[in-house]
Amino acid sequence: METIVIVGLPDASVKESKERVAAALHSMNHSLTDQKIIINLSPAEQKKNGPLFDLPMALGVLLSMKEIQVKLSEDFAFIGALSLDGGIRSVEGMLPAILAAKKLGLKRLYLPFDESLPLLDFKGLDIIYVSSVSEVIQHLSGQTILSFTPTKIQEESIVASRVHSSEIVGHSYAKRALEIAAAGEHHVFMSGPPGCGKSMLAEAFPSILPPLTEEARLGVMSLYQLNTCSPTSSSEPPFRNPHHSASGVSIIGGGQNPKPGEVSLAHKGVLFLDEIAEFTKKTLDMLRQPLESGKITISRAHSTVSYPAQFIMIGAMNPCPCGFHHSLTHYCTCTPKQITAYQNRLSGPIRDRFDIHLSLKPVDLQAEQENEKESSDFIRKRVTEARQRQYDRYGEEICNGRVSYDQLTKSNLLSNSQHQMIRQLSLKNHLSNRAQIKIIRLARTIADLQQVKAISDGHIWEAVKLQKRGDENVHRLRVRKGLK
């Protein structure tokens, strides 16, 4: 007959907790002989996994057996795996659990010391680092214990390993567009022949983004821990560049025990899809939800999990299979049918979710080499100031690319002539309602970069130019009409 029984949908790692708890209590001279102990994990319908329940289980057993006389408050929480000698060990996913405890309004949290965790100092949450069950009992009884003082992890320097904007020769218009995208969190689509600089522009993009706040950095680190990736201590926004052969689960997240995917690992940063037309249509269509809502919801039989996914998406592709459609230096060998089929790999709804469309061409390196190149630090400063104006306007940390349409229109009134201008442009270019709203969002961001309160006609015209799609759509219309 088993001494300890665990109920409440435990997985194998949780079921093994009874052996660790029994051994740890035995090492502390607490006998479980002739005892029948049932541990109920609530809520009963949600599957439990991981050894982080070991410490609270052991304390619960000791309290139920009246082996210890301590008073526990509902505001106390305990995290940690047990070794067989009663020691407490760190587990994967501790940082998300700590952030959850803070969100729930708990007052005290006992957990093992983990040198990989950053220095945590939350107002209203007292974090106690312990190394054994005995130390927990001593502290609960009012005795002093040897406290751990975590040292602050040395943060990696911003953009230490990234390409800088000043390293890119030419592409002044593309750099301007990427600065607008960084300031307002707008999604960018780039099309151009191989070697024209699409990947380098995307890799330099994080260098002009503002550093993460402490709250955002901890949130990103917790997502990496949930994915069992090595979390970075840098305040640089994450940059994810999955290969086009990656599965839908690895991009979106999921699995038997759902874990965050690339869209969540890019939270508060950049998701770069190079050769976006090579990704499967199913994978690209699954991006619609996080692009609109900023989160991804994964439903399974036993539970439903939501992960944050607020990222700036940059997509890049060639204009045709050979890559040289409309090139002035190479001859395109693709037929109109092949070009249309290649362009149709990217569905209309996905194209419509990009705010900025760039059609890139190769640059003359000799002519552009002499032009003055602006450093990433200066651009990042302008981006940071523009974002701060948006935070002050909307009363929260949200940018023009993500703010609700009601908030956008209430805070940024357009004149009747400007509304009429956008309507005429939409009729002429067959723009969707989403595209019209994106024009207003882009115009507002351009005004913020120029430190202007009101949106001018010039801002709208620049936004229209940025939102206008490239030559691939013109070619598709010509093919449909039977033109060459």
PDB file of N, CA and C in Angstrom, residues 79 90-99 111 114-118 120 153 217-232 258-260 264-265 307:
ATOM      1  N   ILE A  79       8.384  27.427  -3.746  1.00  0.00           N
ATOM      2  CA  ILE A  79       8.795  26.841  -5.022  1.00  0.00           C
ATOM      3  C   ILE A  79      10.109  26.100  -4.797  1.00  0.00           C
ATOM      4  N   SER A  90      16.896  24.277  -7.525  1.00  0.00           N
ATOM      5  CA  SER A  90      16.162  25.105  -8.492  1.00  0.00           C
ATOM      6  C   SER A  90      15.589  24.229  -9.598  1.00  0.00           C
ATOM      7  N   VAL A  91      14.572  24.736 -10.255  1.00  0.00           N
ATOM      8  CA  VAL A  91      13.895  24.003 -11.325  1.00  0.00           C
ATOM      9  C   VAL A  91      13.730  24.928 -12.520  1.00  0.00           C
ATOM     10  N   GLU A  92      13.423  24.337 -13.666  1.00  0.00           N
ATOM     11  CA  GLU A  92      13.154  25.137 -14.852  1.00  0.00           C
ATOM     12  C   GLU A  92      11.830  25.880 -14.698  1.00  0.00           C
ATOM     13  N   GLY A  93      11.795  27.078 -15.211  1.00  0.00           N
ATOM     14  CA  GLY A  93      10.556  27.852 -15.176  1.00  0.00           C
ATOM     15  C   GLY A  93      10.305  28.565 -13.869  1.00  0.00           C
ATOM     16  N   MET A  94      11.361  28.814 -13.076  1.00  0.00           N
ATOM     17  CA  MET A  94      11.147  29.514 -11.805  1.00  0.00           C
ATOM     18  C   MET A  94      10.788  30.975 -12.020  1.00  0.00           C
ATOM     19  N   LEU A  95      11.426  31.621 -12.991  1.00  0.00           N
ATOM     20  CA  LEU A  95      11.138  33.036 -13.216  1.00  0.00           C
ATOM     21  C   LEU A  95       9.681  33.284 -13.600  1.00  0.00           C
ATOM     22  N   PRO A  96       9.083  32.488 -14.520  1.00  0.00           N
ATOM     23  CA  PRO A  96       7.643  32.676 -14.773  1.00  0.00           C
ATOM     24  C   PRO A  96       6.797  32.476 -13.522  1.00  0.00           C
ATOM     25  N   ALA A  97       7.198  31.516 -12.662  1.00  0.00           N
ATOM     26  CA  ALA A  97       6.440  31.286 -11.432  1.00  0.00           C
ATOM     27  C   ALA A  97       6.557  32.479 -10.488  1.00  0.00           C
ATOM     28  N   ILE A  98       7.740  33.096 -10.429  1.00  0.00           N
ATOM     29  CA  ILE A  98       7.938  34.272  -9.578  1.00  0.00           C
ATOM     30  C   ILE A  98       7.087  35.437 -10.071  1.00  0.00           C
ATOM     31  N   LEU A  99       7.074  35.655 -11.390  1.00  0.00           N
ATOM     32  CA  LEU A  99       6.262  36.733 -11.950  1.00  0.00           C
ATOM     33  C   LEU A  99       4.773  36.476 -11.731  1.00  0.00           C
ATOM     34  N   LEU A 111      12.074  30.285  -2.171  1.00  0.00           N
ATOM     35  CA  LEU A 111      12.558  29.575  -3.352  1.00  0.00           C
ATOM     36  C   LEU A 111      14.060  29.349  -3.226  1.00  0.00           C
ATOM     37  N   ASP A 114      19.228  30.629  -7.326  1.00  0.00           N
ATOM     38  CA  ASP A 114      19.644  30.237  -8.675  1.00  0.00           C
ATOM     39  C   ASP A 114      20.457  31.386  -9.251  1.00  0.00           C
ATOM     40  N   GLU A 115      21.737  31.117  -9.483  1.00  0.00           N
ATOM     41  CA  GLU A 115      22.621  32.193  -9.945  1.00  0.00           C
ATOM     42  C   GLU A 115      22.290  32.681 -11.355  1.00  0.00           C
ATOM     43  N   SER A 116      21.509  31.879 -12.108  1.00  0.00           N
ATOM     44  CA  SER A 116      21.141  32.307 -13.462  1.00  0.00           C
ATOM     45  C   SER A 116      20.009  33.324 -13.462  1.00  0.00           C
ATOM     46  N   LEU A 117      19.317  33.469 -12.322  1.00  0.00           N
ATOM     47  CA  LEU A 117      18.225  34.440 -12.239  1.00  0.00           C
ATOM     48  C   LEU A 117      18.783  35.839 -12.033  1.00  0.00           C
ATOM     49  N   PRO A 118      18.138  36.856 -12.582  1.00  0.00           N
ATOM     50  CA  PRO A 118      18.583  38.239 -12.354  1.00  0.00           C
ATOM     51  C   PRO A 118      18.240  38.682 -10.947  1.00  0.00           C
ATOM     52  N   LEU A 120      16.212  40.219  -8.342  1.00  0.00           N
ATOM     53  CA  LEU A 120      14.767  40.441  -8.299  1.00  0.00           C
ATOM     54  C   LEU A 120      14.424  41.296  -7.084  1.00  0.00           C
ATOM     55  N   ILE A 153      23.469  40.404 -12.436  1.00  0.00           N
ATOM     56  CA  ILE A 153      24.137  39.836 -13.592  1.00  0.00           C
ATOM     57  C   ILE A 153      24.585  40.948 -14.516  1.00  0.00           C
ATOM     58  N   ARG A 217      12.102  42.908 -19.820  1.00  0.00           N
ATOM     59  CA  ARG A 217      13.243  41.991 -19.856  1.00  0.00           C
ATOM     60  C   ARG A 217      12.952  40.724 -19.061  1.00  0.00           C
ATOM     61  N   LEU A 218      12.338  40.874 -17.887  1.00  0.00           N
ATOM     62  CA  LEU A 218      11.993  39.700 -17.088  1.00  0.00           C
ATOM     63  C   LEU A 218      10.938  38.855 -17.797  1.00  0.00           C
ATOM     64  N   GLY A 219       9.982  39.527 -18.468  1.00  0.00           N
ATOM     65  CA  GLY A 219       8.970  38.780 -19.213  1.00  0.00           C
ATOM     66  C   GLY A 219       9.570  37.982 -20.343  1.00  0.00           C
ATOM     67  N   VAL A 220      10.534  38.563 -21.068  1.00  0.00           N
ATOM     68  CA  VAL A 220      11.199  37.850 -22.162  1.00  0.00           C
ATOM     69  C   VAL A 220      12.011  36.684 -21.616  1.00  0.00           C
ATOM     70  N   MET A 221      12.724  36.907 -20.507  1.00  0.00           N
ATOM     71  CA  MET A 221      13.518  35.833 -19.908  1.00  0.00           C
ATOM     72  C   MET A 221      12.636  34.676 -19.460  1.00  0.00           C
ATOM     73  N   SER A 222      11.453  34.989 -18.930  1.00  0.00           N
ATOM     74  CA  SER A 222      10.553  33.922 -18.470  1.00  0.00           C
ATOM     75  C   SER A 222      10.051  33.087 -19.643  1.00  0.00           C
ATOM     76  N   LEU A 223       9.808  33.710 -20.797  1.00  0.00           N
ATOM     77  CA  LEU A 223       9.373  32.963 -21.976  1.00  0.00           C
ATOM     78  C   LEU A 223      10.487  32.038 -22.469  1.00  0.00           C
ATOM     79  N   TYR A 224      11.722  32.501 -22.408  1.00  0.00           N
ATOM     80  CA  TYR A 224      12.850  31.654 -22.798  1.00  0.00           C
ATOM     81  C   TYR A 224      12.994  30.475 -21.834  1.00  0.00           C
ATOM     82  N   GLN A 225      12.753  30.716 -20.548  1.00  0.00           N
ATOM     83  CA  GLN A 225      12.827  29.618 -19.589  1.00  0.00           C
ATOM     84  C   GLN A 225      11.733  28.586 -19.833  1.00  0.00           C
ATOM     85  N   LEU A 226      10.524  29.052 -20.149  1.00  0.00           N
ATOM     86  CA  LEU A 226       9.437  28.124 -20.439  1.00  0.00           C
ATOM     87  C   LEU A 226       9.735  27.293 -21.677  1.00  0.00           C
ATOM     88  N   ASN A 227      10.492  27.847 -22.603  1.00  0.00           N
ATOM     89  CA  ASN A 227      10.867  27.129 -23.818  1.00  0.00           C
ATOM     90  C   ASN A 227      12.122  26.295 -23.621  1.00  0.00           C
ATOM     91  N   THR A 228      12.687  26.351 -22.383  1.00  0.00           N
ATOM     92  CA  THR A 228      13.934  25.647 -22.031  1.00  0.00           C
ATOM     93  C   THR A 228      15.103  26.136 -22.873  1.00  0.00           C
ATOM     94  N   CYS A 229      15.032  27.386 -23.357  1.00  0.00           N
ATOM     95  CA  CYS A 229      16.168  28.003 -24.036  1.00  0.00           C
ATOM     96  C   CYS A 229      17.017  28.724 -22.995  1.00  0.00           C
ATOM     97  N   SER A 230      18.245  29.003 -23.360  1.00  0.00           N
ATOM     98  CA  SER A 230      19.124  29.761 -22.476  1.00  0.00           C
ATOM     99  C   SER A 230      18.705  31.226 -22.507  1.00  0.00           C
ATOM    100  N   PRO A 231      18.196  31.765 -21.388  1.00  0.00           N
ATOM    101  CA  PRO A 231      17.741  33.155 -21.399  1.00  0.00           C
ATOM    102  C   PRO A 231      18.919  34.110 -21.455  1.00  0.00           C
ATOM    103  N   THR A 232      18.750  35.195 -22.158  1.00  0.00           N
ATOM    104  CA  THR A 232      19.783  36.212 -22.235  1.00  0.00           C
ATOM    105  C   THR A 232      19.563  37.264 -21.164  1.00  0.00           C
ATOM    106  N   PRO A 258       2.367  22.253 -24.011  1.00  0.00           N
ATOM    107  CA  PRO A 258       2.576  23.468 -24.796  1.00  0.00           C
ATOM    108  C   PRO A 258       3.725  24.332 -24.293  1.00  0.00           C
ATOM    109  N   LYS A 259       4.572  24.748 -25.241  1.00  0.00           N
ATOM    110  CA  LYS A 259       5.686  25.640 -24.954  1.00  0.00           C
ATOM    111  C   LYS A 259       5.630  26.829 -25.910  1.00  0.00           C
ATOM    112  N   PRO A 260       6.235  27.938 -25.532  1.00  0.00           N
ATOM    113  CA  PRO A 260       6.249  29.101 -26.432  1.00  0.00           C
ATOM    114  C   PRO A 260       7.017  28.808 -27.713  1.00  0.00           C
ATOM    115  N   SER A 264       6.559  33.933 -29.678  1.00  0.00           N
ATOM    116  CA  SER A 264       6.627  34.371 -28.287  1.00  0.00           C
ATOM    117  C   SER A 264       8.060  34.690 -27.875  1.00  0.00           C
ATOM    118  N   LEU A 265       9.028  33.944 -28.428  1.00  0.00           N
ATOM    119  CA  LEU A 265      10.429  34.244 -28.130  1.00  0.00           C
ATOM    120  C   LEU A 265      10.837  35.591 -28.731  1.00  0.00           C
ATOM    121  N   TYR A 307       0.235  32.783 -24.546  1.00  0.00           N
ATOM    122  CA  TYR A 307       1.556  33.379 -24.395  1.00  0.00           C
ATOM    123  C   TYR A 307       1.570  34.735 -25.087  1.00  0.00           C
TER     124      TYR A 307
END
